[in-house]
Amino acid sequence: MSEYRVGIIGCGGRGKGHANGYRVAEGATIVTCSDPFEDNAKAMADEHDIPNTYSDYKEMLEKENLDVVSICTWIRLHH
């Protein structure tokens, strides 16, 4: 089975829900998360053993080699 590198944008309730799902999904590993509020990203990283955090999702997307990205922000913030 392939191993998918996962990044999560938005570390609130919806992001944590996605993280819970990825943690039990075979072949998925959360490697990074991003939230404009650094404390939110760090809290989710601590809770879900996520090695890298960013306050800027664009930087995360540029630096990380991701296979899957969950966008867990308010819909009006989606691009």
Tab-separated table of C-alpha atoms in Angstrom:
chain	number	residue	atom	x	y	z
A	1	MET	CA	0.000	0.000	0.000
A	2	SER	CA	1.174	3.523	-0.780
A	3	GLU	CA	2.001	5.952	1.967
A	4	TYR	CA	0.260	9.313	1.520
A	5	ARG	CA	1.742	12.463	3.054
A	6	VAL	CA	-1.094	14.595	4.428
A	7	GLY	CA	-1.256	18.294	5.271
A	8	ILE	CA	-4.140	20.013	7.027
A	9	ILE	CA	-5.022	23.691	6.601
A	10	GLY	CA	-7.086	24.935	9.534
A	11	CYS	CA	-6.539	23.492	13.004
A	12	GLY	CA	-9.913	24.127	14.612
A	13	GLY	CA	-12.658	21.586	15.208
A	14	ARG	CA	-13.010	20.503	11.586
A	15	GLY	CA	-9.238	20.155	11.186
A	16	LYS	CA	-9.049	18.017	14.312
A	17	GLY	CA	-11.871	15.870	12.948
A	18	HIS	CA	-9.933	15.318	9.740
A	19	ALA	CA	-6.808	14.529	11.771
A	20	ASN	CA	-8.725	11.876	13.711
A	21	GLY	CA	-9.798	10.286	10.441
A	22	TYR	CA	-6.322	10.300	8.918
A	23	ARG	CA	-4.830	8.763	12.060
A	24	VAL	CA	-6.912	5.626	11.547
A	25	ALA	CA	-6.684	5.615	7.737
A	26	GLU	CA	-4.316	2.972	6.462
A	27	GLY	CA	-1.560	4.478	4.332
A	28	ALA	CA	-2.005	8.089	5.478
A	29	THR	CA	0.463	10.025	7.613
A	30	ILE	CA	-0.145	13.613	8.711
A	31	VAL	CA	3.172	15.368	8.242
A	32	THR	CA	2.155	19.007	8.629
A	33	CYS	CA	-0.616	21.417	9.553
A	34	SER	CA	-1.206	25.127	9.150
A	35	ASP	CA	-3.253	27.735	10.963
A	36	PRO	CA	-2.831	31.539	11.045
A	37	PHE	CA	-2.974	31.267	14.840
A	38	GLU	CA	0.311	29.530	15.635
A	39	ASP	CA	-0.950	28.270	19.017
A	40	ASN	CA	-3.781	26.390	17.258
A	41	ALA	CA	-1.352	24.667	14.899
A	42	LYS	CA	1.018	23.736	17.714
A	43	ALA	CA	-1.824	22.394	19.873
A	44	MET	CA	-3.073	20.156	17.064
A	45	ALA	CA	0.470	19.039	16.272
A	46	ASP	CA	1.004	18.082	19.924
A	47	GLU	CA	-2.317	16.249	20.122
A	48	HIS	CA	-1.827	14.299	16.877
A	49	ASP	CA	1.975	13.895	16.745
A	50	ILE	CA	2.319	16.100	13.657
A	51	PRO	CA	5.992	16.978	13.098
A	52	ASN	CA	5.714	20.309	11.206
A	53	THR	CA	3.521	23.384	11.684
A	54	TYR	CA	3.102	26.602	9.737
A	55	SER	CA	1.206	29.834	10.266
A	56	ASP	CA	1.109	30.394	6.475
A	57	TYR	CA	-0.489	27.658	4.388
A	58	LYS	CA	1.252	28.919	1.231
A	59	GLU	CA	4.631	28.320	2.840
A	60	MET	CA	3.485	24.854	3.916
A	61	LEU	CA	2.380	23.972	0.386
A	62	GLU	CA	5.645	25.279	-1.045
A	63	LYS	CA	7.945	23.457	1.390
A	64	GLU	CA	6.187	20.157	1.999
A	65	ASN	CA	5.869	17.375	-0.565
A	66	LEU	CA	2.201	16.526	0.057
A	67	ASP	CA	-0.062	13.980	-1.591
A	68	VAL	CA	-3.261	15.059	0.190
A	69	VAL	CA	-4.364	18.429	1.599
A	70	SER	CA	-7.473	18.905	3.723
A	71	ILE	CA	-8.805	22.453	3.678
A	72	CYS	CA	-10.591	22.827	6.992
A	73	THR	CA	-11.255	26.547	7.101
A	74	TRP	CA	-14.501	28.470	6.851
A	75	ILE	CA	-15.934	28.039	3.357
A	76	ARG	CA	-15.682	31.782	2.615
A	77	LEU	CA	-11.900	31.454	3.046
A	78	HIS	CA	-11.528	28.716	0.411
A	79	HIS	CA	-9.870	29.742	-2.843
